Amino acid sequence: MGRAFNIFTAVFCSIGSFLFGYDSGIIASVITFPAFKAFIGHPENYDSLSGAVVSTFTGGCFFGAALAGWTNDKLGRKRSIQLGAVIALWGCAMQGGANNFACMLVGRIVAGFAIGVLSMTVPLYNTEIAPPKIRGFIVGLAQQMIGIGFIVANWVGYGCQYLEGNQGWRLSLGLQLVPAFLLLVGIQFLPNSPRWLLEQGRDDEARAVVLRLHGGATPEARADADAEFVEMQGVIHAEASARSRNLSDLWETRAMLKRTLVAVGVQVFGQFSGINVINYFGPSMYQALGLSPGQSLLVQGIYGAVGPITNFFFITLILDTVGRKKPLMFGAGSFVVTYSVLTAIVACFPPVVDGVANTHTSAQRAGIAMIFMTSIFFSVSFGPVSWVLASEVFPTRTRSIGTSVATCANWAFNILFSQVSNLAINNVSWRYYLLFICLNAIDFVVIALFFPETKGKSLEEMAEIFGDETALPEVHDQHSDHKVEVEKA
């Protein structure tokens, strides 16, 4: 019962990740709609203006993730998620009802701010309620819901292209209001993070939440819950005296600097995979292979289903067995191969030769296959692992601010790629993909040499991996009543 409640809580909380996936996916379709192009105007500058539509959203995400470090400490994980949902309702309503380009950009910024809060808080919350043995699966559900958001967005976009006038893009963007409202209302019925409650001195509430998460109907479950609670309580109370909430805490010791570099590194390397270039500008990439706009949207819809299916089997069957480091190395190495092949295809078979469209179907299929393979490899590597690793490496006293900084790094590079990618694809074509070959080759070496393995460890045991002085409390187990107490000096 405890595991089922853990999973339900994580899935519902991850509606925030669904919003992230839906918005990222739907904009790739919307910017190809003729009615949206007419709404934006200035066809001679449309590539840069559509890039602004995407990058203003990611810019909002950056600042939302930055603020979330503070709100998670002050308000808690639940209230931060509710705050994100409220802001999402505001931003999505502005996008769907925009009457000019400026209103659209403001709506994108506001919605992005909300997604920034949610993208940082959802993995953090899921990390703190998950038992160590299935933490990879629980936190990986955030990536699963991002993928499902992409699936829904791609098919909504494909269907809405047939609506007349502005109805298509307005409906596509306005549908985001539904999951935002569900999250706002439903999160109220989920428990607070027990670790945050302990930080606030609300120990009895924290114990009750841990017992609930363990499904404490049996003596064994109650004993396990008490043991986890005592370990959690001892470490968090010991850290409380050193808590300062200063950004400099993230590099004050060699061990903390390593934690920060690993968390930031895994998030940035996830962007180096180029996955969001495909997510945002996939239709443009398919058109560069010679497909028509309608065919490009159809292929993007099919593409959106590949990653989530792969991700589900990976987080369910593999992630908590093989760990974090090996999948990351596999992903980086695989991207070098897929982008190398894609570069060769686009270079040898350009979409237009001497004014005549390329109809080399074998080359088109091979190029599409490489893009699909990139999604598959991302879903068994950086997709789920980046969220798991970035949120689990920090001690409780710096987990909020550390996860916030790592997520901000993710969004900073997301902004960069979202702004330049459409221009690069249209102007330098295959040469742009050379960048991703080089970046992922570097990632592979860095991960192999410097990233630790963290699977199966409790959040309080991460000190052993990163070289801190271990400060776990000594525990005395009274078997007669299954109570566990910390021995006091």
Tab-separated table of C-alpha atoms in Angstrom:
chain	number	residue	atom	x	y	z
A	1	MET	CA	0.000	0.000	0.000
A	2	GLY	CA	2.865	2.363	0.847
A	3	ARG	CA	4.540	1.904	-2.530
A	4	ALA	CA	1.225	2.428	-4.350
A	5	PHE	CA	0.667	5.679	-2.443
A	6	ASN	CA	4.233	6.771	-3.263
A	7	ILE	CA	3.634	6.179	-6.956
A	8	PHE	CA	0.211	7.864	-6.981
A	9	THR	CA	1.618	10.914	-5.191
A	10	ALA	CA	4.546	11.174	-7.610
A	11	VAL	CA	2.336	10.738	-10.690
A	12	PHE	CA	-0.166	13.376	-9.611
A	13	CYS	CA	2.545	15.828	-8.606
A	14	SER	CA	4.127	15.246	-12.021
A	15	ILE	CA	1.164	16.904	-13.733
A	16	GLY	CA	3.512	19.874	-13.370
A	17	SER	CA	5.963	18.026	-15.614
A	18	PHE	CA	3.125	17.232	-18.033
A	19	LEU	CA	2.591	20.996	-18.397
A	20	PHE	CA	6.296	21.381	-19.153
A	21	GLY	CA	6.110	18.720	-21.872
A	22	TYR	CA	2.845	19.958	-23.352
A	23	ASP	CA	3.962	23.567	-23.702
A	24	SER	CA	7.334	22.583	-25.147
A	25	GLY	CA	5.665	20.235	-27.606
A	26	ILE	CA	2.713	22.357	-28.676
A	27	ILE	CA	4.804	25.364	-29.633
A	28	ALA	CA	6.689	23.240	-32.196
A	29	SER	CA	3.358	22.722	-33.983
A	30	VAL	CA	1.890	26.174	-33.410
A	31	ILE	CA	4.767	28.065	-35.025
A	32	THR	CA	4.137	26.117	-38.254
A	33	PHE	CA	0.430	27.078	-38.469
A	34	PRO	CA	-0.231	29.539	-41.333
A	35	ALA	CA	-2.762	31.402	-39.150
A	36	PHE	CA	-0.172	31.850	-36.403
A	37	LYS	CA	2.359	33.109	-38.929
A	38	ALA	CA	-0.223	35.633	-40.107
A	39	PHE	CA	-0.951	36.621	-36.493
A	40	ILE	CA	2.743	37.267	-35.830
A	41	GLY	CA	3.234	39.145	-39.122
A	42	HIS	CA	6.576	40.267	-40.553
A	43	PRO	CA	7.186	37.149	-42.664
A	44	GLU	CA	10.675	38.321	-43.580
A	45	ASN	CA	11.703	38.035	-39.882
A	46	TYR	CA	9.548	35.071	-38.929
A	47	ASP	CA	12.462	32.769	-38.044
A	48	SER	CA	13.775	35.164	-35.420
A	49	LEU	CA	10.278	36.066	-34.154
A	50	SER	CA	9.276	32.405	-33.770
A	51	GLY	CA	12.568	31.846	-31.959
A	52	ALA	CA	11.568	34.680	-29.619
A	53	VAL	CA	8.220	32.964	-28.936
A	54	VAL	CA	10.134	29.892	-27.804
A	55	SER	CA	13.027	31.593	-26.007
A	56	THR	CA	10.861	34.024	-23.988
A	57	PHE	CA	9.149	30.981	-22.509
A	58	THR	CA	12.468	29.390	-21.578
A	59	GLY	CA	13.688	32.728	-20.226
A	60	GLY	CA	10.685	32.781	-17.898
A	61	CYS	CA	11.529	29.227	-16.889
A	62	PHE	CA	15.022	30.317	-15.848
A	63	PHE	CA	13.729	32.982	-13.462
A	64	GLY	CA	10.978	30.695	-12.162
A	65	ALA	CA	13.510	28.001	-11.292
A	66	ALA	CA	15.671	30.639	-9.566
A	67	LEU	CA	12.774	31.846	-7.394
A	68	ALA	CA	11.719	28.278	-6.584
A	69	GLY	CA	14.871	27.736	-4.536
A	70	TRP	CA	13.593	30.372	-2.102
A	71	THR	CA	9.899	29.390	-2.157
A	72	ASN	CA	10.694	25.728	-1.493
A	73	ASP	CA	12.558	26.663	1.672
A	74	LYS	CA	10.027	29.245	2.854
A	75	LEU	CA	6.691	27.816	1.697
A	76	GLY	CA	7.485	24.165	1.221
A	77	ARG	CA	7.215	21.858	-1.780
A	78	LYS	CA	3.400	21.698	-1.907
A	79	ARG	CA	2.849	25.444	-1.745
A	80	SER	CA	5.539	26.021	-4.382
A	81	ILE	CA	3.729	23.629	-6.727
A	82	GLN	CA	0.447	25.436	-6.077
A	83	LEU	CA	2.133	28.763	-6.770
A	84	GLY	CA	3.407	27.380	-10.074
A	85	ALA	CA	-0.082	26.170	-10.992
A	86	VAL	CA	-1.651	29.588	-10.295
A	87	ILE	CA	0.927	31.392	-12.412
A	88	ALA	CA	0.496	28.771	-15.165
A	89	LEU	CA	-3.243	29.518	-15.317
A	90	TRP	CA	-2.469	33.197	-15.785
A	91	GLY	CA	0.171	32.700	-18.470
A	92	CYS	CA	-1.750	30.074	-20.446
A	93	ALA	CA	-4.876	32.238	-20.479
A	94	MET	CA	-2.824	35.133	-21.863
A	95	GLN	CA	-1.405	32.947	-24.638
A	96	GLY	CA	-4.736	31.485	-25.700
A	97	GLY	CA	-6.456	34.881	-25.670
A	98	ALA	CA	-3.603	37.035	-27.021
A	99	ASN	CA	-4.776	39.850	-29.306
A	100	ASN	CA	-1.296	40.965	-30.391
A	101	PHE	CA	2.285	39.749	-30.497
A	102	ALA	CA	3.317	41.621	-27.328
A	103	CYS	CA	0.540	39.955	-25.316
A	104	MET	CA	1.661	36.581	-26.640
A	105	LEU	CA	5.244	37.209	-25.515
A	106	VAL	CA	4.147	38.304	-22.037
A	107	GLY	CA	1.974	35.199	-21.756
A	108	ARG	CA	4.919	33.053	-22.796
A	109	ILE	CA	7.139	34.657	-20.153
A	110	VAL	CA	4.532	34.220	-17.396
A	111	ALA	CA	3.814	30.601	-18.348
A	112	GLY	CA	7.541	29.953	-18.546
A	113	PHE	CA	8.000	31.354	-15.047
A	114	ALA	CA	5.400	28.865	-13.804
A	115	ILE	CA	7.058	25.945	-15.569
A	116	GLY	CA	10.401	26.997	-14.105
A	117	VAL	CA	8.940	26.704	-10.607
A	118	LEU	CA	7.355	23.344	-11.392
A	119	SER	CA	10.333	21.871	-13.274
A	120	MET	CA	12.526	22.412	-10.231
A	121	THR	CA	10.012	21.536	-7.512
A	122	VAL	CA	8.400	18.368	-8.884
A	123	PRO	CA	11.642	16.297	-9.006
A	124	LEU	CA	12.654	17.736	-5.633
A	125	TYR	CA	9.359	16.726	-4.022
A	126	ASN	CA	9.423	13.276	-5.619
A	127	THR	CA	13.019	12.757	-4.461
A	128	GLU	CA	12.122	13.516	-0.858
A	129	ILE	CA	9.141	11.169	-0.671
A	130	ALA	CA	10.766	8.238	-2.513
A	131	PRO	CA	12.352	5.210	-0.799
A	132	PRO	CA	15.967	4.660	-1.939
A	133	LYS	CA	15.301	1.374	-3.750
A	134	ILE	CA	12.824	2.917	-6.197
A	135	ARG	CA	13.917	6.561	-6.153
A	136	GLY	CA	15.064	6.380	-9.766
A	137	PHE	CA	11.621	5.173	-10.804
A	138	ILE	CA	9.725	7.703	-8.678
A	139	VAL	CA	11.753	10.718	-9.810
A	140	GLY	CA	11.885	9.370	-13.367
A	141	LEU	CA	8.099	9.716	-13.474
A	142	ALA	CA	8.671	13.446	-13.971
A	143	GLN	CA	10.387	12.719	-17.288
A	144	GLN	CA	7.633	10.223	-18.121
A	145	MET	CA	4.990	12.905	-17.689
A	146	ILE	CA	7.047	15.365	-19.737
A	147	GLY	CA	6.995	12.773	-22.507
A	148	ILE	CA	3.264	12.205	-22.208
A	149	GLY	CA	2.805	15.969	-22.413
A	150	PHE	CA	4.736	15.921	-25.683
A	151	ILE	CA	2.579	13.099	-27.050
A	152	VAL	CA	-0.636	14.957	-26.276
A	153	ALA	CA	0.771	18.236	-27.609
A	154	ASN	CA	1.983	16.760	-30.886
A	155	TRP	CA	-1.348	15.135	-31.701
A	156	VAL	CA	-3.355	18.152	-30.564
A	157	GLY	CA	-1.152	20.244	-32.840
A	158	TYR	CA	-1.614	17.852	-35.724
A	159	GLY	CA	-5.402	17.926	-35.343
A	160	CYS	CA	-5.689	21.669	-34.733
A	161	GLN	CA	-3.900	22.534	-37.980
A	162	TYR	CA	-7.182	21.728	-39.752
A	163	LEU	CA	-9.226	24.269	-37.776
A	164	GLU	CA	-10.037	27.508	-39.535
A	165	GLY	CA	-8.362	30.806	-38.761
A	166	ASN	CA	-6.911	31.416	-35.312
A	167	GLN	CA	-9.006	28.709	-33.657
A	168	GLY	CA	-6.287	26.099	-34.109
A	169	TRP	CA	-3.450	27.801	-32.288
A	170	ARG	CA	-5.719	29.388	-29.640
A	171	LEU	CA	-7.230	26.012	-28.720
A	172	SER	CA	-3.812	24.357	-28.744
A	173	LEU	CA	-2.403	26.861	-26.264
A	174	GLY	CA	-5.588	27.259	-24.191
A	175	LEU	CA	-5.869	23.539	-23.363
A	176	GLN	CA	-2.995	23.977	-20.912
A	177	LEU	CA	-5.488	25.484	-18.474
A	178	VAL	CA	-6.998	22.062	-17.751
A	179	PRO	CA	-3.955	20.289	-16.204
A	180	ALA	CA	-2.913	23.509	-14.432
A	181	PHE	CA	-6.301	23.670	-12.680
A	182	LEU	CA	-6.207	19.966	-11.758
A	183	LEU	CA	-2.768	20.408	-10.220
A	184	LEU	CA	-3.795	23.502	-8.277
A	185	VAL	CA	-6.748	21.727	-6.660
A	186	GLY	CA	-5.361	18.207	-6.300
A	187	ILE	CA	-1.970	18.979	-4.770
A	188	GLN	CA	-3.758	20.176	-1.637
A	189	PHE	CA	-4.612	16.557	-0.788
A	190	LEU	CA	-1.034	15.245	-1.032
A	191	PRO	CA	1.349	15.162	1.964
A	192	ASN	CA	4.121	17.641	2.613
A	193	SER	CA	7.705	16.504	2.187
A	194	PRO	CA	8.724	14.910	5.517
A	195	ARG	CA	12.219	16.371	5.191
A	196	TRP	CA	10.848	19.886	4.804
A	197	LEU	CA	8.583	19.332	7.819
A	198	LEU	CA	11.605	18.299	9.886
A	199	GLU	CA	13.407	21.454	8.826
A	200	GLN	CA	10.439	23.433	10.152
A	201	GLY	CA	10.498	21.595	13.475
A	202	ARG	CA	7.224	19.783	12.741
A	203	ASP	CA	8.565	16.369	13.712
A	204	ASP	CA	5.256	14.706	14.573
A	205	GLU	CA	3.769	15.625	11.196
A	206	ALA	CA	6.926	14.365	9.467
A	207	ARG	CA	6.726	11.022	11.277
A	208	ALA	CA	3.067	10.657	10.256
A	209	VAL	CA	3.935	11.329	6.607
A	210	VAL	CA	6.789	8.783	6.633
A	211	LEU	CA	4.457	6.203	8.177
A	212	ARG	CA	1.846	6.944	5.510
A	213	LEU	CA	4.407	6.641	2.712
A	214	HIS	CA	5.455	3.256	4.090
A	215	GLY	CA	1.840	2.078	4.346
A	216	GLY	CA	2.276	1.456	8.051
A	217	ALA	CA	-0.535	-1.038	8.579
A	218	THR	CA	1.826	-3.851	9.633
A	219	PRO	CA	4.439	-3.952	12.407
A	220	GLU	CA	7.172	-4.450	9.802
A	221	ALA	CA	6.116	-1.384	7.855
A	222	ARG	CA	5.960	0.681	11.035
A	223	ALA	CA	9.435	-0.468	12.017
A	224	ASP	CA	10.839	0.435	8.593
A	225	ALA	CA	9.117	3.820	8.747
A	226	ASP	CA	10.501	4.524	12.230
A	227	ALA	CA	14.017	3.527	11.159
A	228	GLU	CA	13.928	5.824	8.124
A	229	PHE	CA	12.438	8.645	10.162
A	230	VAL	CA	15.104	8.463	12.863
A	231	GLU	CA	17.925	8.504	10.318
A	232	MET	CA	16.277	11.420	8.528
A	233	GLN	CA	15.597	13.297	11.762
A	234	GLY	CA	19.123	12.909	13.133
A	235	VAL	CA	20.861	14.134	9.993
A	236	ILE	CA	18.495	17.044	9.318
A	237	HIS	CA	18.629	18.288	12.901
A	238	ALA	CA	22.428	18.019	12.849
A	239	GLU	CA	22.507	20.071	9.636
A	240	ALA	CA	20.106	22.690	11.012
A	241	SER	CA	22.798	24.421	13.056
A	242	ALA	CA	24.930	24.915	9.928
A	243	ARG	CA	22.098	26.047	7.656
A	244	SER	CA	22.657	29.477	6.094
A	245	ARG	CA	20.826	29.481	2.710
A	246	ASN	CA	23.798	31.251	1.135
A	247	LEU	CA	24.586	30.531	-2.493
A	248	SER	CA	28.231	30.178	-1.493
A	249	ASP	CA	27.320	27.052	0.489
A	250	LEU	CA	27.290	25.218	-2.837
A	251	TRP	CA	31.062	25.493	-3.145
A	252	GLU	CA	32.193	26.048	0.465
A	253	THR	CA	33.863	22.610	0.662
A	254	ARG	CA	35.427	20.299	-1.901
A	255	ALA	CA	32.574	17.800	-1.425
A	256	MET	CA	29.876	20.452	-1.908
A	257	LEU	CA	31.627	21.794	-5.003
A	258	LYS	CA	31.656	18.283	-6.472
A	259	ARG	CA	27.946	17.862	-5.732
A	260	THR	CA	27.171	21.179	-7.419
A	261	LEU	CA	29.279	20.455	-10.491
A	262	VAL	CA	27.679	17.024	-10.907
A	263	ALA	CA	24.132	18.417	-10.575
A	264	VAL	CA	24.757	21.358	-12.901
A	265	GLY	CA	26.751	19.189	-15.291
A	266	VAL	CA	24.085	16.534	-15.746
A	267	GLN	CA	21.436	19.176	-16.450
A	268	VAL	CA	23.596	21.054	-18.967
A	269	PHE	CA	24.715	17.824	-20.658
A	270	GLY	CA	21.054	16.950	-21.104
A	271	GLN	CA	20.696	20.114	-23.196
A	272	PHE	CA	23.828	19.183	-25.161
A	273	SER	CA	21.935	16.096	-26.310
A	274	GLY	CA	20.004	18.461	-28.593
A	275	ILE	CA	16.707	16.900	-27.561
A	276	ASN	CA	14.957	20.244	-27.160
A	277	VAL	CA	16.123	21.359	-30.586
A	278	ILE	CA	14.095	18.420	-31.916
A	279	ASN	CA	11.205	19.070	-29.524
A	280	TYR	CA	10.907	22.748	-30.413
A	281	PHE	CA	11.936	22.687	-34.064
A	282	GLY	CA	11.386	19.081	-35.145
A	283	PRO	CA	9.093	20.055	-38.034
A	284	SER	CA	11.810	22.375	-39.361
A	285	MET	CA	14.329	19.539	-39.161
A	286	TYR	CA	12.017	17.223	-41.074
A	287	GLN	CA	11.443	19.886	-43.717
A	288	ALA	CA	15.239	20.140	-44.018
A	289	LEU	CA	15.106	16.450	-44.961
A	290	GLY	CA	12.596	17.236	-47.728
A	291	LEU	CA	9.237	16.539	-46.047
A	292	SER	CA	6.216	18.802	-46.557
A	293	PRO	CA	4.833	20.840	-43.621
A	294	GLY	CA	1.892	18.435	-43.180
A	295	GLN	CA	4.164	15.395	-43.287
A	296	SER	CA	6.501	17.060	-40.788
A	297	LEU	CA	3.703	17.532	-38.238
A	298	LEU	CA	2.582	13.925	-38.703
A	299	VAL	CA	6.118	12.602	-38.176
A	300	GLN	CA	6.509	14.878	-35.125
A	301	GLY	CA	3.345	13.356	-33.681
A	302	ILE	CA	4.719	9.839	-34.108
A	303	TYR	CA	8.108	10.931	-32.773
A	304	GLY	CA	6.504	12.214	-29.575
A	305	ALA	CA	5.300	8.720	-28.631
A	306	VAL	CA	8.672	7.011	-28.994
A	307	GLY	CA	10.448	8.628	-26.050
A	308	PRO	CA	7.781	8.147	-23.351
A	309	ILE	CA	7.294	4.471	-24.213
A	310	THR	CA	11.032	3.858	-23.979
A	311	ASN	CA	11.321	5.956	-20.817
A	312	PHE	CA	8.572	3.974	-19.077
A	313	PHE	CA	10.284	0.629	-19.557
A	314	PHE	CA	13.642	2.130	-18.578
A	315	ILE	CA	12.543	3.670	-15.258
A	316	THR	CA	10.400	0.632	-14.422
A	317	LEU	CA	12.857	-2.168	-15.189
A	318	ILE	CA	16.380	-0.781	-15.502
A	319	LEU	CA	17.233	2.554	-13.870
A	320	ASP	CA	17.319	1.442	-10.229
A	321	THR	CA	19.307	-1.663	-11.240
A	322	VAL	CA	22.042	-0.274	-13.493
A	323	GLY	CA	22.342	3.060	-11.675
A	324	ARG	CA	23.008	6.549	-13.016
A	325	LYS	CA	26.501	6.680	-14.506
A	326	LYS	CA	26.348	3.914	-17.120
A	327	PRO	CA	23.137	5.196	-18.788
A	328	LEU	CA	24.633	8.695	-18.998
A	329	MET	CA	27.774	7.394	-20.698
A	330	PHE	CA	25.674	5.293	-23.060
A	331	GLY	CA	23.539	8.305	-23.966
A	332	ALA	CA	26.454	10.641	-24.672
A	333	GLY	CA	28.202	8.054	-26.834
A	334	SER	CA	25.007	7.267	-28.726
A	335	PHE	CA	24.360	10.926	-29.544
A	336	VAL	CA	27.784	11.185	-31.157
A	337	VAL	CA	26.768	8.375	-33.507
A	338	THR	CA	23.243	9.600	-34.332
A	339	TYR	CA	24.299	13.189	-35.014
A	340	SER	CA	27.212	11.996	-37.138
A	341	VAL	CA	24.858	9.996	-39.352
A	342	LEU	CA	22.266	12.808	-39.463
A	343	THR	CA	24.971	15.302	-40.452
A	344	ALA	CA	26.128	13.083	-43.301
A	345	ILE	CA	22.559	12.582	-44.583
A	346	VAL	CA	21.620	16.280	-44.614
A	347	ALA	CA	24.999	17.216	-46.142
A	348	CYS	CA	24.742	14.657	-48.944
A	349	PHE	CA	21.010	15.023	-49.634
A	350	PRO	CA	19.952	18.671	-49.157
A	351	PRO	CA	16.193	19.383	-49.298
A	352	VAL	CA	16.489	21.522	-52.437
A	353	VAL	CA	19.046	21.149	-55.233
A	354	ASP	CA	19.058	23.744	-58.043
A	355	GLY	CA	15.509	24.738	-57.175
A	356	VAL	CA	14.218	21.153	-57.278
A	357	ALA	CA	12.906	19.467	-54.095
A	358	ASN	CA	14.783	16.407	-52.880
A	359	THR	CA	12.676	13.247	-53.207
A	360	HIS	CA	15.329	10.778	-52.074
A	361	THR	CA	13.033	8.777	-49.782
A	362	SER	CA	15.750	6.468	-48.459
A	363	ALA	CA	17.740	9.445	-47.190
A	364	GLN	CA	14.589	10.957	-45.645
A	365	ARG	CA	13.788	7.732	-43.834
A	366	ALA	CA	17.350	7.357	-42.571
A	367	GLY	CA	17.365	10.944	-41.298
A	368	ILE	CA	14.039	10.468	-39.532
A	369	ALA	CA	15.348	7.221	-38.021
A	370	MET	CA	18.366	9.055	-36.546
A	371	ILE	CA	16.104	11.693	-34.990
A	372	PHE	CA	13.894	8.962	-33.542
A	373	MET	CA	16.943	7.084	-32.228
A	374	THR	CA	18.135	10.262	-30.527
A	375	SER	CA	14.818	10.393	-28.657
A	376	ILE	CA	15.108	6.729	-27.659
A	377	PHE	CA	18.677	7.127	-26.393
A	378	PHE	CA	17.726	10.297	-24.501
A	379	SER	CA	14.886	8.412	-22.811
A	380	VAL	CA	17.265	5.760	-21.449
A	381	SER	CA	19.882	8.244	-20.289
A	382	PHE	CA	19.709	11.979	-19.674
A	383	GLY	CA	15.903	12.174	-19.818
A	384	PRO	CA	15.135	10.544	-16.464
A	385	VAL	CA	18.641	10.422	-14.960
A	386	SER	CA	19.293	14.180	-15.109
A	387	TRP	CA	16.294	14.906	-12.865
A	388	VAL	CA	17.121	12.065	-10.479
A	389	LEU	CA	20.807	12.857	-10.057
A	390	ALA	CA	20.455	16.643	-9.809
A	391	SER	CA	17.961	16.416	-6.939
A	392	GLU	CA	19.455	13.542	-4.951
A	393	VAL	CA	23.103	14.588	-4.575
A	394	PHE	CA	22.605	17.544	-2.205
A	395	PRO	CA	22.193	17.398	1.584
A	396	THR	CA	18.870	18.617	2.904
A	397	ARG	CA	20.206	22.012	4.008
A	398	THR	CA	21.203	22.912	0.434
A	399	ARG	CA	18.877	20.695	-1.610
A	400	SER	CA	16.428	23.456	-2.565
A	401	ILE	CA	19.016	26.009	-3.601
A	402	GLY	CA	21.243	23.371	-5.231
A	403	THR	CA	18.422	21.908	-7.292
A	404	SER	CA	17.393	25.446	-8.208
A	405	VAL	CA	20.873	26.321	-9.499
A	406	ALA	CA	21.092	23.074	-11.489
A	407	THR	CA	17.660	23.653	-13.040
A	408	CYS	CA	18.574	27.261	-13.864
A	409	ALA	CA	21.636	25.973	-15.716
A	410	ASN	CA	19.354	23.657	-17.692
A	411	TRP	CA	17.082	26.528	-18.682
A	412	ALA	CA	19.977	28.861	-19.503
A	413	PHE	CA	21.223	26.501	-22.201
A	414	ASN	CA	17.648	25.780	-23.226
A	415	ILE	CA	17.237	29.519	-23.911
A	416	LEU	CA	20.406	29.555	-25.980
A	417	PHE	CA	19.420	26.605	-28.161
A	418	SER	CA	15.800	27.684	-28.547
A	419	GLN	CA	16.837	31.122	-29.779
A	420	VAL	CA	19.476	30.084	-32.299
A	421	SER	CA	18.405	26.626	-33.494
A	422	ASN	CA	15.730	27.590	-36.024
A	423	LEU	CA	18.048	30.172	-37.560
A	424	ALA	CA	20.937	27.697	-37.596
A	425	ILE	CA	18.913	24.897	-39.194
A	426	ASN	CA	17.712	27.215	-41.944
A	427	ASN	CA	21.051	28.976	-42.546
A	428	VAL	CA	23.943	26.596	-41.836
A	429	SER	CA	22.001	23.332	-42.184
A	430	TRP	CA	24.073	20.199	-41.456
A	431	ARG	CA	27.009	22.170	-40.025
A	432	TYR	CA	24.912	22.949	-36.948
A	433	TYR	CA	24.805	19.269	-36.001
A	434	LEU	CA	28.606	19.153	-35.794
A	435	LEU	CA	28.292	21.156	-32.577
A	436	PHE	CA	26.342	18.349	-30.900
A	437	ILE	CA	28.844	15.717	-32.020
A	438	CYS	CA	31.655	17.600	-30.297
A	439	LEU	CA	29.689	18.454	-27.144
A	440	ASN	CA	28.565	14.875	-26.542
A	441	ALA	CA	32.057	13.493	-27.088
A	442	ILE	CA	33.261	15.825	-24.323
A	443	ASP	CA	30.305	14.828	-22.107
A	444	PHE	CA	31.231	11.154	-22.395
A	445	VAL	CA	34.770	11.774	-21.118
A	446	VAL	CA	33.666	14.029	-18.242
A	447	ILE	CA	30.993	11.590	-17.039
A	448	ALA	CA	33.370	8.631	-17.219
A	449	LEU	CA	36.074	10.389	-15.191
A	450	PHE	CA	34.207	12.501	-12.654
A	451	PHE	CA	30.605	11.369	-12.082
A	452	PRO	CA	29.886	9.104	-9.060
A	453	GLU	CA	27.341	6.294	-8.794
A	454	THR	CA	24.483	7.046	-6.355
A	455	LYS	CA	21.968	4.227	-6.848
A	456	GLY	CA	20.435	2.594	-3.783
A	457	LYS	CA	21.703	5.189	-1.310
A	458	SER	CA	19.400	7.120	0.987
A	459	LEU	CA	19.568	10.897	0.692
A	460	GLU	CA	21.291	10.984	4.067
A	461	GLU	CA	23.966	8.510	2.890
A	462	MET	CA	25.168	10.683	-0.003
A	463	ALA	CA	27.857	12.080	2.331
A	464	GLU	CA	29.748	8.793	1.981
A	465	ILE	CA	29.836	9.104	-1.817
A	466	PHE	CA	30.983	12.718	-1.959
A	467	GLY	CA	33.562	12.541	0.806
A	468	ASP	CA	31.844	14.473	3.571
A	469	GLU	CA	32.396	13.452	7.140
A	470	THR	CA	29.582	10.992	7.741
A	471	ALA	CA	27.218	12.298	10.393
A	472	LEU	CA	24.579	9.604	10.521
A	473	PRO	CA	23.085	9.148	13.976
A	474	GLU	CA	23.579	5.981	15.929
A	475	VAL	CA	20.312	4.067	16.115
A	476	HIS	CA	18.994	1.774	18.787
A	477	ASP	CA	16.168	-0.578	17.758
A	478	GLN	CA	13.845	-1.737	20.532
A	479	HIS	CA	12.356	-4.867	18.959
A	480	SER	CA	9.681	-5.268	21.555
A	481	ASP	CA	7.619	-2.308	20.375
A	482	HIS	CA	9.302	-1.580	17.033
A	483	LYS	CA	10.267	1.915	18.167
A	484	VAL	CA	13.554	3.348	17.061
A	485	GLU	CA	15.272	6.121	18.956
A	486	VAL	CA	18.453	8.084	18.484
A	487	GLU	CA	20.923	7.522	21.300
A	488	LYS	CA	21.815	10.820	22.836
A	489	ALA	CA	25.219	11.539	24.271
